[in-house]
PDB file of C-alpha atoms and ligand atoms in Angstrom:
ATOM      1  CA  MET A   1       0.000   0.000   0.000  1.00 35.00           C
ATOM      2  CA  SER A   2       1.331   3.396  -0.917  1.00 35.00           C
ATOM      3  CA  SER A   3       2.297   5.730   1.847  1.00 35.00           C
ATOM      4  CA  VAL A   4      -0.259   8.157   0.484  1.00 34.00           C
ATOM      5  CA  PHE A   5      -2.939   5.840   1.712  1.00 32.00           C
ATOM      6  CA  GLY A   6      -1.371   4.882   4.996  1.00 32.00           C
ATOM      7  CA  LYS A   7      -0.973   7.061   8.031  1.00 33.00           C
ATOM      8  CA  PRO A   8      -1.594  10.384   6.330  1.00 37.00           C
ATOM      9  CA  ARG A   9      -5.157   9.344   5.573  1.00 40.00           C
ATOM     10  CA  ALA A  10      -5.895   8.696   9.207  1.00 36.00           C
ATOM     11  CA  GLY A  11      -4.267  11.928  10.271  1.00 39.00           C
ATOM     12  CA  SER A  12      -5.362  13.970   7.274  1.00 45.00           C
ATOM     13  CA  GLY A  13      -3.695  16.937   8.938  1.00 48.00           C
ATOM     14  CA  PRO A  14      -2.114  19.883   7.225  1.00 51.00           C
ATOM     15  CA  GLN A  15       1.030  17.851   6.563  1.00 56.00           C
ATOM     16  CA  SER A  16      -0.819  15.250   4.474  1.00 64.00           C
ATOM     17  CA  ALA A  17       0.230  15.217   0.870  1.00 81.00           C
ATOM     18  CA  PRO A  18      -2.907  15.394  -1.236  1.00 87.00           C
ATOM     19  CA  LEU A  19      -3.737  12.403  -3.313  1.00 90.00           C
ATOM     20  CA  GLU A  20      -3.610  13.230  -7.011  1.00 93.00           C
ATOM     21  CA  VAL A  21      -6.580  12.022  -9.008  1.00 95.00           C
ATOM     22  CA  ASN A  22      -7.274  12.654 -12.675  1.00 96.00           C
ATOM     23  CA  LEU A  23     -10.841  12.342 -13.808  1.00 96.00           C
ATOM     24  CA  ALA A  24     -12.001  12.456 -17.443  1.00 96.00           C
ATOM     25  CA  ILE A  25     -15.599  13.230 -18.387  1.00 96.00           C
ATOM     26  CA  LEU A  26     -16.676  11.435 -21.540  1.00 95.00           C
ATOM     27  CA  GLY A  27     -19.838  11.400 -23.555  1.00 94.00           C
ATOM     28  CA  ARG A  28     -21.648  12.559 -26.620  1.00 93.00           C
ATOM     29  CA  ARG A  29     -21.926  16.257 -27.370  1.00 91.00           C
ATOM     30  CA  GLY A  30     -24.741  17.811 -25.441  1.00 92.00           C
ATOM     31  CA  ALA A  31     -24.867  15.115 -22.768  1.00 95.00           C
ATOM     32  CA  GLY A  32     -24.015  17.700 -20.142  1.00 94.00           C
ATOM     33  CA  LYS A  33     -20.330  17.039 -19.464  1.00 94.00           C
ATOM     34  CA  SER A  34     -19.448  20.696 -19.163  1.00 92.00           C
ATOM     35  CA  ALA A  35     -22.545  21.560 -17.177  1.00 94.00           C
ATOM     36  CA  LEU A  36     -21.806  18.790 -14.664  1.00 95.00           C
ATOM     37  CA  THR A  37     -18.149  19.774 -14.423  1.00 94.00           C
ATOM     38  CA  VAL A  38     -18.966  23.415 -13.875  1.00 92.00           C
ATOM     39  CA  LYS A  39     -21.695  22.540 -11.389  1.00 94.00           C
ATOM     40  CA  PHE A  40     -19.218  20.503  -9.403  1.00 94.00           C
ATOM     41  CA  LEU A  41     -16.578  23.229  -9.469  1.00 92.00           C
ATOM     42  CA  THR A  42     -18.747  26.251  -8.867  1.00 90.00           C
ATOM     43  CA  ARG A  43     -22.152  25.006  -7.620  1.00 88.00           C
ATOM     44  CA  ARG A  44     -23.609  26.855 -10.606  1.00 84.00           C
ATOM     45  CA  PHE A  45     -25.553  25.652 -13.583  1.00 85.00           C
ATOM     46  CA  ILE A  46     -24.253  27.154 -16.780  1.00 74.00           C
ATOM     47  CA  SER A  47     -26.617  26.928 -19.659  1.00 70.00           C
ATOM     48  CA  GLU A  48     -24.251  27.473 -22.539  1.00 68.00           C
ATOM     49  CA  TYR A  49     -20.821  26.167 -23.164  1.00 65.00           C
ATOM     50  CA  ASP A  50     -18.570  26.243 -26.175  1.00 67.00           C
ATOM     51  CA  PRO A  51     -18.652  22.643 -27.415  1.00 65.00           C
ATOM     52  CA  ASN A  52     -15.262  22.974 -29.081  1.00 66.00           C
ATOM     53  CA  LEU A  53     -13.349  23.668 -25.922  1.00 70.00           C
ATOM     54  CA  GLU A  54     -11.627  20.967 -23.990  1.00 74.00           C
ATOM     55  CA  ASP A  55     -10.434  22.028 -20.603  1.00 83.00           C
ATOM     56  CA  THR A  56      -8.834  20.482 -17.602  1.00 89.00           C
ATOM     57  CA  TYR A  57      -9.714  21.973 -14.257  1.00 90.00           C
ATOM     58  CA  SER A  58      -8.061  21.534 -10.959  1.00 91.00           C
ATOM     59  CA  SER A  59      -9.715  21.541  -7.583  1.00 90.00           C
ATOM     60  CA  GLU A  60      -8.620  20.873  -4.022  1.00 93.00           C
ATOM     61  CA  GLU A  61     -11.146  18.491  -2.517  1.00 92.00           C
ATOM     62  CA  THR A  62     -11.533  16.666   0.749  1.00 93.00           C
ATOM     63  CA  VAL A  63     -12.934  13.188   0.332  1.00 95.00           C
ATOM     64  CA  ASP A  64     -13.424  11.074   3.440  1.00 94.00           C
ATOM     65  CA  HIS A  65     -11.224  13.512   5.390  1.00 92.00           C
ATOM     66  CA  GLN A  66      -8.396  13.033   2.926  1.00 92.00           C
ATOM     67  CA  PRO A  67      -7.084  15.936   0.834  1.00 94.00           C
ATOM     68  CA  VAL A  68      -7.309  15.272  -2.858  1.00 94.00           C
ATOM     69  CA  HIS A  69      -5.876  17.281  -5.692  1.00 94.00           C
ATOM     70  CA  LEU A  70      -8.456  16.555  -8.336  1.00 95.00           C
ATOM     71  CA  ARG A  71      -8.010  17.311 -12.004  1.00 95.00           C
ATOM     72  CA  VAL A  72     -11.086  17.113 -14.182  1.00 96.00           C
ATOM     73  CA  MET A  73     -10.778  16.879 -17.949  1.00 94.00           C
ATOM     74  CA  ASP A  74     -13.988  18.003 -19.627  1.00 93.00           C
ATOM     75  CA  THR A  75     -13.407  16.308 -22.950  1.00 91.00           C
ATOM     76  CA  ALA A  76     -14.717  17.544 -26.271  1.00 86.00           C
ATOM     77  CA  ASP A  77     -14.591  14.688 -28.700  1.00 81.00           C
ATOM     78  CA  PRO A  78     -16.164  15.332 -32.055  1.00 74.00           C
ATOM     79  CA  ASP A  79     -18.957  12.979 -33.053  1.00 70.00           C
ATOM     80  CA  THR A  80     -16.843   9.945 -32.416  1.00 70.00           C
ATOM     81  CA  PRO A  81     -14.034   9.390 -29.916  1.00 69.00           C
ATOM     82  CA  ARG A  82     -10.757  10.598 -31.388  1.00 71.00           C
ATOM     83  CA  ASN A  83      -7.206  10.870 -30.041  1.00 77.00           C
ATOM     84  CA  CYS A  84      -8.491   8.989 -27.034  1.00 85.00           C
ATOM     85  CA  GLU A  85      -5.014   8.383 -25.644  1.00 86.00           C
ATOM     86  CA  ARG A  86      -5.020  11.895 -24.275  1.00 85.00           C
ATOM     87  CA  TYR A  87      -7.507  10.803 -21.638  1.00 91.00           C
ATOM     88  CA  LEU A  88      -7.131   7.024 -21.674  1.00 93.00           C
ATOM     89  CA  ASN A  89      -3.531   7.281 -20.530  1.00 91.00           C
ATOM     90  CA  TRP A  90      -4.138  10.188 -18.219  1.00 93.00           C
ATOM     91  CA  ALA A  91      -7.243   9.510 -16.168  1.00 95.00           C
ATOM     92  CA  HIS A  92      -7.471   7.432 -13.025  1.00 95.00           C
ATOM     93  CA  ALA A  93     -11.254   7.266 -13.393  1.00 96.00           C
ATOM     94  CA  PHE A  94     -13.908   8.169 -15.938  1.00 97.00           C
ATOM     95  CA  LEU A  95     -17.364   9.650 -15.777  1.00 98.00           C
ATOM     96  CA  VAL A  96     -19.285   8.512 -18.842  1.00 97.00           C
ATOM     97  CA  VAL A  97     -22.257  10.803 -19.317  1.00 97.00           C
ATOM     98  CA  TYR A  98     -25.398  10.417 -21.371  1.00 98.00           C
ATOM     99  CA  SER A  99     -28.471  12.545 -21.534  1.00 98.00           C
ATOM    100  CA  MET A 100     -31.521  10.565 -20.513  1.00 97.00           C
ATOM    101  CA  ASP A 101     -33.626  12.431 -23.078  1.00 97.00           C
ATOM    102  CA  SER A 102     -31.441  11.168 -25.910  1.00 96.00           C
ATOM    103  CA  ARG A 103     -31.278   7.550 -26.962  1.00 97.00           C
ATOM    104  CA  GLN A 104     -28.333   8.388 -29.204  1.00 96.00           C
ATOM    105  CA  SER A 105     -26.296   9.749 -26.320  1.00 96.00           C
ATOM    106  CA  PHE A 106     -27.063   6.588 -24.341  1.00 97.00           C
ATOM    107  CA  GLU A 107     -25.815   4.461 -27.227  1.00 96.00           C
ATOM    108  CA  ASP A 108     -22.691   6.572 -27.438  1.00 94.00           C
ATOM    109  CA  SER A 109     -22.074   6.120 -23.735  1.00 96.00           C
ATOM    110  CA  SER A 110     -22.087   2.399 -24.395  1.00 96.00           C
ATOM    111  CA  SER A 111     -19.389   2.938 -27.039  1.00 94.00           C
ATOM    112  CA  TYR A 112     -17.298   4.868 -24.528  1.00 95.00           C
ATOM    113  CA  LEU A 113     -17.626   2.083 -21.987  1.00 96.00           C
ATOM    114  CA  GLU A 114     -16.577  -0.421 -24.638  1.00 95.00           C
ATOM    115  CA  LEU A 115     -13.593   1.767 -25.482  1.00 93.00           C
ATOM    116  CA  LEU A 116     -12.567   1.834 -21.824  1.00 95.00           C
ATOM    117  CA  ALA A 117     -12.981  -1.920 -21.509  1.00 95.00           C
ATOM    118  CA  LEU A 118     -10.892  -2.475 -24.614  1.00 94.00           C
ATOM    119  CA  HIS A 119      -8.200  -0.157 -23.365  1.00 92.00           C
ATOM    120  CA  ALA A 120      -8.161  -1.935 -20.002  1.00 92.00           C
ATOM    121  CA  LYS A 121      -7.798  -5.245 -21.775  1.00 92.00           C
ATOM    122  CA  GLU A 122      -5.005  -4.027 -24.023  1.00 90.00           C
ATOM    123  CA  THR A 123      -3.044  -2.355 -21.261  1.00 89.00           C
ATOM    124  CA  GLN A 124      -3.952  -4.856 -18.552  1.00 86.00           C
ATOM    125  CA  ARG A 125      -4.754  -1.828 -16.465  1.00 84.00           C
ATOM    126  CA  SER A 126      -8.301  -0.979 -15.620  1.00 84.00           C
ATOM    127  CA  SER A 127      -9.570   2.398 -14.555  1.00 88.00           C
ATOM    128  CA  PRO A 128     -12.943   2.678 -12.895  1.00 95.00           C
ATOM    129  CA  ALA A 129     -15.804   4.224 -14.811  1.00 96.00           C
ATOM    130  CA  LEU A 130     -19.067   5.607 -13.518  1.00 98.00           C
ATOM    131  CA  LEU A 131     -22.067   5.848 -15.810  1.00 98.00           C
ATOM    132  CA  LEU A 132     -24.171   8.981 -15.396  1.00 98.00           C
ATOM    133  CA  GLY A 133     -27.637   9.491 -16.807  1.00 98.00           C
ATOM    134  CA  ASN A 134     -27.818  13.279 -16.841  1.00 98.00           C
ATOM    135  CA  LYS A 135     -30.762  15.701 -17.087  1.00 97.00           C
ATOM    136  CA  LEU A 136     -32.863  14.039 -14.431  1.00 97.00           C
ATOM    137  CA  ASP A 137     -34.865  17.251 -14.270  1.00 96.00           C
ATOM    138  CA  MET A 138     -36.033  16.376 -17.792  1.00 95.00           C
ATOM    139  CA  ALA A 139     -37.214  12.936 -16.767  1.00 96.00           C
ATOM    140  CA  GLN A 140     -40.605  13.497 -18.379  1.00 96.00           C
ATOM    141  CA  TYR A 141     -38.832  13.497 -21.748  1.00 97.00           C
ATOM    142  CA  ARG A 142     -36.663  10.525 -21.023  1.00 97.00           C
ATOM    143  CA  GLN A 143     -35.812   8.116 -23.826  1.00 98.00           C
ATOM    144  CA  VAL A 144     -33.747   5.914 -21.563  1.00 98.00           C
ATOM    145  CA  THR A 145     -35.200   4.218 -18.533  1.00 97.00           C
ATOM    146  CA  LYS A 146     -33.369   3.998 -15.260  1.00 98.00           C
ATOM    147  CA  ALA A 147     -33.358   0.210 -15.622  1.00 98.00           C
ATOM    148  CA  GLU A 148     -31.589   0.484 -18.980  1.00 98.00           C
ATOM    149  CA  GLY A 149     -28.945   2.727 -17.473  1.00 98.00           C
ATOM    150  CA  ALA A 150     -28.452   0.363 -14.562  1.00 98.00           C
ATOM    151  CA  ALA A 151     -28.258  -2.620 -16.912  1.00 98.00           C
ATOM    152  CA  LEU A 152     -25.589  -0.982 -19.053  1.00 98.00           C
ATOM    153  CA  ALA A 153     -23.597  -0.065 -15.970  1.00 98.00           C
ATOM    154  CA  GLY A 154     -23.979  -3.615 -14.695  1.00 97.00           C
ATOM    155  CA  LYS A 155     -22.706  -5.002 -17.976  1.00 97.00           C
ATOM    156  CA  PHE A 156     -19.469  -3.044 -17.570  1.00 96.00           C
ATOM    157  CA  GLY A 157     -19.277  -3.385 -13.824  1.00 95.00           C
ATOM    158  CA  CYS A 158     -19.498   0.299 -13.070  1.00 95.00           C
ATOM    159  CA  LEU A 159     -21.478   2.461 -10.702  1.00 97.00           C
ATOM    160  CA  PHE A 160     -24.557   4.159 -12.068  1.00 98.00           C
ATOM    161  CA  PHE A 161     -26.237   7.416 -11.093  1.00 97.00           C
ATOM    162  CA  GLU A 162     -28.985   9.540 -12.512  1.00 98.00           C
ATOM    163  CA  VAL A 163     -28.124  13.187 -11.994  1.00 97.00           C
ATOM    164  CA  SER A 164     -28.940  16.674 -13.084  1.00 97.00           C
ATOM    165  CA  ALA A 165     -26.526  19.526 -13.582  1.00 95.00           C
ATOM    166  CA  CYS A 166     -29.246  21.999 -12.759  1.00 93.00           C
ATOM    167  CA  LEU A 167     -30.599  20.406  -9.588  1.00 92.00           C
ATOM    168  CA  ASP A 168     -28.862  20.041  -6.251  1.00 90.00           C
ATOM    169  CA  PHE A 169     -25.126  20.487  -6.024  1.00 94.00           C
ATOM    170  CA  GLU A 170     -24.715  17.855  -3.289  1.00 96.00           C
ATOM    171  CA  HIS A 171     -25.787  15.041  -5.571  1.00 96.00           C
ATOM    172  CA  VAL A 172     -23.362  16.089  -8.275  1.00 97.00           C
ATOM    173  CA  GLN A 173     -20.598  16.486  -5.713  1.00 96.00           C
ATOM    174  CA  HIS A 174     -21.390  13.025  -4.346  1.00 97.00           C
ATOM    175  CA  VAL A 175     -20.952  11.521  -7.795  1.00 97.00           C
ATOM    176  CA  PHE A 176     -17.578  13.206  -8.357  1.00 97.00           C
ATOM    177  CA  HIS A 177     -16.440  12.119  -4.914  1.00 96.00           C
ATOM    178  CA  GLU A 178     -17.550   8.575  -5.664  1.00 97.00           C
ATOM    179  CA  ALA A 179     -15.311   8.719  -8.720  1.00 97.00           C
ATOM    180  CA  VAL A 180     -12.434   9.805  -6.496  1.00 96.00           C
ATOM    181  CA  ARG A 181     -13.148   6.907  -4.137  1.00 96.00           C
ATOM    182  CA  GLU A 182     -13.177   4.479  -7.041  1.00 95.00           C
ATOM    183  CA  ALA A 183      -9.893   5.885  -8.354  1.00 94.00           C
ATOM    184  CA  ARG A 184      -8.394   5.745  -4.889  1.00 92.00           C
ATOM    185  CA  ARG A 185      -9.380   2.111  -4.490  1.00 91.00           C
ATOM    186  CA  GLU A 186      -7.775   1.280  -7.799  1.00 88.00           C
ATOM    187  CA  LEU A 187      -4.607   3.192  -6.914  1.00 87.00           C
ATOM    188  CA  GLU A 188      -4.466   1.445  -3.570  1.00 85.00           C
ATOM    189  CA  LYS A 189      -4.824  -1.854  -5.346  1.00 81.00           C
ATOM    190  CA  HIS A 190      -1.938  -1.214  -7.652  1.00 75.00           C
ATOM    191  CA  SER A 191       0.063   1.051  -5.355  1.00 66.00           C
ATOM    192  CA  LEU A 192       1.128   3.230  -8.216  1.00 55.00           C
ATOM    193  CA  ALA A 193       0.012   6.440  -9.736  1.00 47.00           C
ATOM    194  CA  ARG A 194      -0.303   7.022 -13.419  1.00 50.00           C
ATOM    195  CA  PRO A 195       2.014   9.523 -15.050  1.00 51.00           C
ATOM    196  CA  LEU A 196       0.486  12.932 -15.567  1.00 50.00           C
ATOM    197  CA  PHE A 197       0.976  14.952 -18.685  1.00 49.00           C
ATOM    198  CA  ILE A 198       0.440  18.312 -17.099  1.00 47.00           C
ATOM    199  CA  SER A 199       1.331  19.897 -13.849  1.00 44.00           C
ATOM    200  CA  GLU A 200       0.119  23.178 -12.571  1.00 45.00           C
ATOM    201  CA  GLU A 201       3.035  25.529 -12.939  1.00 43.00           C
ATOM    202  CA  ARG A 202       5.559  23.690 -15.016  1.00 43.00           C
ATOM    203  CA  ALA A 203       5.641  21.232 -17.834  1.00 40.00           C
ATOM    204  CA  LEU A 204       6.689  17.731 -16.993  1.00 38.00           C
ATOM    205  CA  PRO A 205       9.718  16.495 -18.878  1.00 39.00           C
ATOM    206  CA  HIS A 206       7.624  14.176 -21.027  1.00 37.00           C
ATOM    207  CA  GLN A 207       5.102  16.804 -21.973  1.00 35.00           C
ATOM    208  CA  ALA A 208       6.686  17.630 -25.300  1.00 33.00           C
ATOM    209  CA  PRO A 209       6.393  14.161 -26.808  1.00 32.00           C
ATOM    210  CA  LEU A 210       2.824  13.867 -25.601  1.00 30.00           C
ATOM    211  CA  THR A 211       2.009  17.239 -27.010  1.00 31.00           C
ATOM    212  CA  ALA A 212       3.281  16.118 -30.331  1.00 31.00           C
ATOM    213  CA  ARG A 213       1.572  12.764 -30.094  1.00 31.00           C
ATOM    214  CA  HIS A 214      -1.861  14.074 -29.275  1.00 30.00           C
ATOM    215  CA  GLY A 215      -1.788  17.201 -31.333  1.00 29.00           C
ATOM    216  CA  LEU A 216      -2.093  19.549 -28.377  1.00 27.00           C
ATOM    217  CA  ALA A 217      -1.006  22.855 -29.755  1.00 26.00           C
ATOM    218  CA  SER A 218      -0.183  24.341 -26.406  1.00 26.00           C
ATOM    219  CA  CYS A 219      -0.969  24.254 -22.737  1.00 26.00           C
ATOM    220  CA  THR A 220      -1.917  27.344 -20.824  1.00 27.00           C
ATOM    221  CA  PHE A 221      -2.651  27.671 -17.174  1.00 26.00           C
ATOM    222  CA  ASN A 222      -5.094  29.912 -15.466  1.00 29.00           C
ATOM    223  CA  THR A 223      -6.418  30.054 -11.954  1.00 29.00           C
ATOM    224  CA  LEU A 224      -9.713  31.307 -10.673  1.00 30.00           C
ATOM    225  CA  SER A 225      -7.834  33.289  -8.083  1.00 28.00           C
ATOM    226  CA  THR A 226      -6.888  35.747 -10.805  1.00 26.00           C
ATOM    227  CA  VAL A 227     -10.523  36.451 -11.591  1.00 27.00           C
ATOM    228  CA  SER A 228     -12.799  38.706  -9.691  1.00 27.00           C
ATOM    229  CA  LEU A 229     -16.338  37.521 -10.217  1.00 28.00           C
ATOM    230  CA  LYS A 230     -19.245  38.262  -7.960  1.00 28.00           C
ATOM    231  CA  GLU A 231     -21.096  35.117  -8.898  1.00 31.00           C
ATOM    232  CA  MET A 232     -18.360  32.862  -7.662  1.00 33.00           C
ATOM    233  CA  PRO A 233     -19.465  31.462  -4.330  1.00 33.00           C
ATOM    234  CA  ALA A 234     -16.963  31.530  -1.517  1.00 33.00           C
ATOM    235  CA  VAL A 235     -17.075  27.779  -1.286  1.00 37.00           C
ATOM    236  CA  ALA A 236     -15.619  27.389  -4.754  1.00 39.00           C
ATOM    237  CA  GLN A 237     -11.933  27.214  -4.096  1.00 42.00           C
ATOM    238  CA  ALA A 238     -11.410  25.477  -7.369  1.00 47.00           C
ATOM    239  CA  LYS A 239      -8.399  26.532  -9.283  1.00 48.00           C
ATOM    240  CA  LEU A 240      -8.684  26.103 -12.978  1.00 55.00           C
ATOM    241  CA  VAL A 241      -6.095  24.736 -15.277  1.00 52.00           C
ATOM    242  CA  THR A 242      -6.959  25.208 -18.893  1.00 50.00           C
ATOM    243  CA  VAL A 243      -5.411  22.921 -21.459  1.00 43.00           C
ATOM    244  CA  LYS A 244      -6.245  23.877 -24.977  1.00 42.00           C
ATOM    245  CA  SER A 245      -6.378  21.378 -27.730  1.00 40.00           C
ATOM    246  CA  SER A 246      -5.488  22.343 -31.252  1.00 37.00           C
ATOM    247  CA  ARG A 247      -9.205  22.502 -31.981  1.00 36.00           C
ATOM    248  CA  ALA A 248      -9.787  24.888 -29.143  1.00 38.00           C
ATOM    249  CA  GLN A 249      -6.742  26.874 -30.090  1.00 36.00           C
ATOM    250  CA  SER A 250      -7.984  27.371 -33.570  1.00 34.00           C
ATOM    251  CA  LYS A 251     -11.232  28.800 -32.239  1.00 34.00           C
ATOM    252  CA  ARG A 252      -9.620  31.221 -29.832  1.00 37.00           C
ATOM    253  CA  LYS A 253      -6.257  32.837 -30.163  1.00 35.00           C
ATOM    254  CA  ALA A 254      -5.767  34.350 -26.729  1.00 33.00           C
ATOM    255  CA  PRO A 255      -5.467  32.256 -23.609  1.00 34.00           C
ATOM    256  CA  THR A 256      -8.476  33.136 -21.503  1.00 35.00           C
ATOM    257  CA  LEU A 257     -10.336  31.761 -18.567  1.00 38.00           C
ATOM    258  CA  THR A 258     -12.912  29.901 -20.564  1.00 41.00           C
ATOM    259  CA  LEU A 259     -15.158  28.731 -17.787  1.00 47.00           C
ATOM    260  CA  LEU A 260     -16.424  32.149 -16.956  1.00 39.00           C
ATOM    261  CA  LYS A 261     -16.602  33.768 -20.349  1.00 36.00           C
ATOM    262  CA  GLY A 262     -19.831  34.191 -22.184  1.00 38.00           C
ATOM    263  CA  PHE A 263     -21.947  31.927 -20.067  1.00 40.00           C
ATOM    264  CA  LYS A 264     -25.299  32.454 -18.584  1.00 41.00           C
ATOM    265  CA  ILE A 265     -24.978  31.662 -14.931  1.00 40.00           C
ATOM    266  CA  PHE A 266     -28.155  30.976 -13.038  1.00 38.00           C
TER     267      PHE A 266
HETATM  268  N1  LIG B   1     -32.245  20.601 -18.309  1.00 96.12           N
HETATM  269  C1  LIG B   1     -30.954  20.296 -18.258  1.00 96.12           C
HETATM  270  N2  LIG B   1     -30.127  20.755 -19.210  1.00 96.12           N
HETATM  271  C2  LIG B   1     -28.826  20.419 -19.116  1.00 96.12           C
HETATM  272  C3  LIG B   1     -28.309  19.636 -18.069  1.00 96.12           C
HETATM  273  N3  LIG B   1     -26.985  19.481 -18.278  1.00 96.12           N
HETATM  274  C4  LIG B   1     -26.695  20.143 -19.385  1.00 96.12           C
HETATM  275  N4  LIG B   1     -27.804  20.712 -19.900  1.00 96.12           N
HETATM  276  C5  LIG B   1     -27.923  21.499 -21.120  1.00 96.12           C
HETATM  277  O1  LIG B   1     -27.559  20.648 -22.207  1.00 96.12           O
HETATM  278  C6  LIG B   1     -26.808  21.379 -23.175  1.00 96.12           C
HETATM  279  C7  LIG B   1     -25.472  20.693 -23.386  1.00 96.12           C
HETATM  280  O2  LIG B   1     -24.751  20.770 -22.160  1.00 96.12           O
HETATM  281  P1  LIG B   1     -23.166  20.761 -22.149  1.00 96.12           P
HETATM  282  O3  LIG B   1     -22.741  20.774 -20.744  1.00 96.12           O
HETATM  283  O4  LIG B   1     -22.619  21.797 -23.058  1.00 96.12           O
HETATM  284  O5  LIG B   1     -22.929  19.332 -22.796  1.00 96.12           O
HETATM  285  P2  LIG B   1     -21.540  18.685 -23.194  1.00 96.12           P
HETATM  286  O6  LIG B   1     -21.670  17.242 -22.976  1.00 96.12           O
HETATM  287  O7  LIG B   1     -20.422  19.384 -22.508  1.00 96.12           O
HETATM  288  O8  LIG B   1     -21.519  18.951 -24.710  1.00 96.12           O
HETATM  289  P3  LIG B   1     -20.262  19.405 -25.620  1.00 96.12           P
HETATM  290  O9  LIG B   1     -19.689  20.611 -24.947  1.00 96.12           O
HETATM  291  O10 LIG B   1     -20.899  19.687 -26.927  1.00 96.12           O
HETATM  292  O11 LIG B   1     -19.333  18.242 -25.659  1.00 96.12           O
HETATM  293  C8  LIG B   1     -26.681  22.794 -22.631  1.00 96.12           C
HETATM  294  O12 LIG B   1     -27.691  23.584 -23.223  1.00 96.12           O
HETATM  295  C9  LIG B   1     -26.938  22.650 -21.153  1.00 96.12           C
HETATM  296  O13 LIG B   1     -27.508  23.794 -20.604  1.00 96.12           O
HETATM  297  C10 LIG B   1     -29.221  19.160 -17.079  1.00 96.12           C
HETATM  298  O14 LIG B   1     -28.877  18.453 -16.127  1.00 96.12           O
HETATM  299  N5  LIG B   1     -30.524  19.522 -17.226  1.00 96.12           N
END
């Protein structure tokens, strides 16, 4: 068992080194990946989000009294998964999201789960996935029953939740924390952490090859602490790290704090 999970967890005092967990959010466009991510980070529901942006956010969390440095990659695959290595090799756990009012997004979530299973088989290294049926507030328009969601999750041996990015924050937070717990269990099992391809202030030595391999044009880093925004609740101590893909870069030239620009915040 890694020392990260030994005594420090029990003490969880100020000296405890935070556990590092990378979480990737996958799913069809419009499933609500960004809305869930933003809800988790800010307690806010944001109704519009640029679908071409792919960002990785960083947040200091406490899960079961243990400090966790959580990085959340809000992926933006085009219609089909592409350049998946950027998250397959990075994440310790996955949230696979579908919108319960879209049969197509449910079918795509199945494809993502298959992709993860295949990757686990090929690498002999499994990462936990949680299946999320989002837009529970739209349940009257559902095209996917809860039983179908549960059955799909059961098929791939993952946890299943129905959630809503625009209902209570606690439920969304619970789901993200469950993902951390799953990742932590897996890390404990293997007693090793996956290599990261970004760090907050400085590039890791292997960043350049990965950048080339995955077509990431550049990485830029921003923190919420540099932004003065009335809407940000005090509880949101999330720092943001923005990693721009080449697609995102082509849409926007200047590095900006994407989360808070041009959104309607309720
Ligand atoms: N009613 C409702 N709408 C939601 C919910 N989550 C997201 N939406 C809406 O669904 C649309 C798509 O949400 P996004 O968060 O952009 O979805 P996404 O999966 O990130 O999609 P891409 O950015 O295109 O990959 C937006 O109009 C959101 O406001 C939810 O829980 N309930």
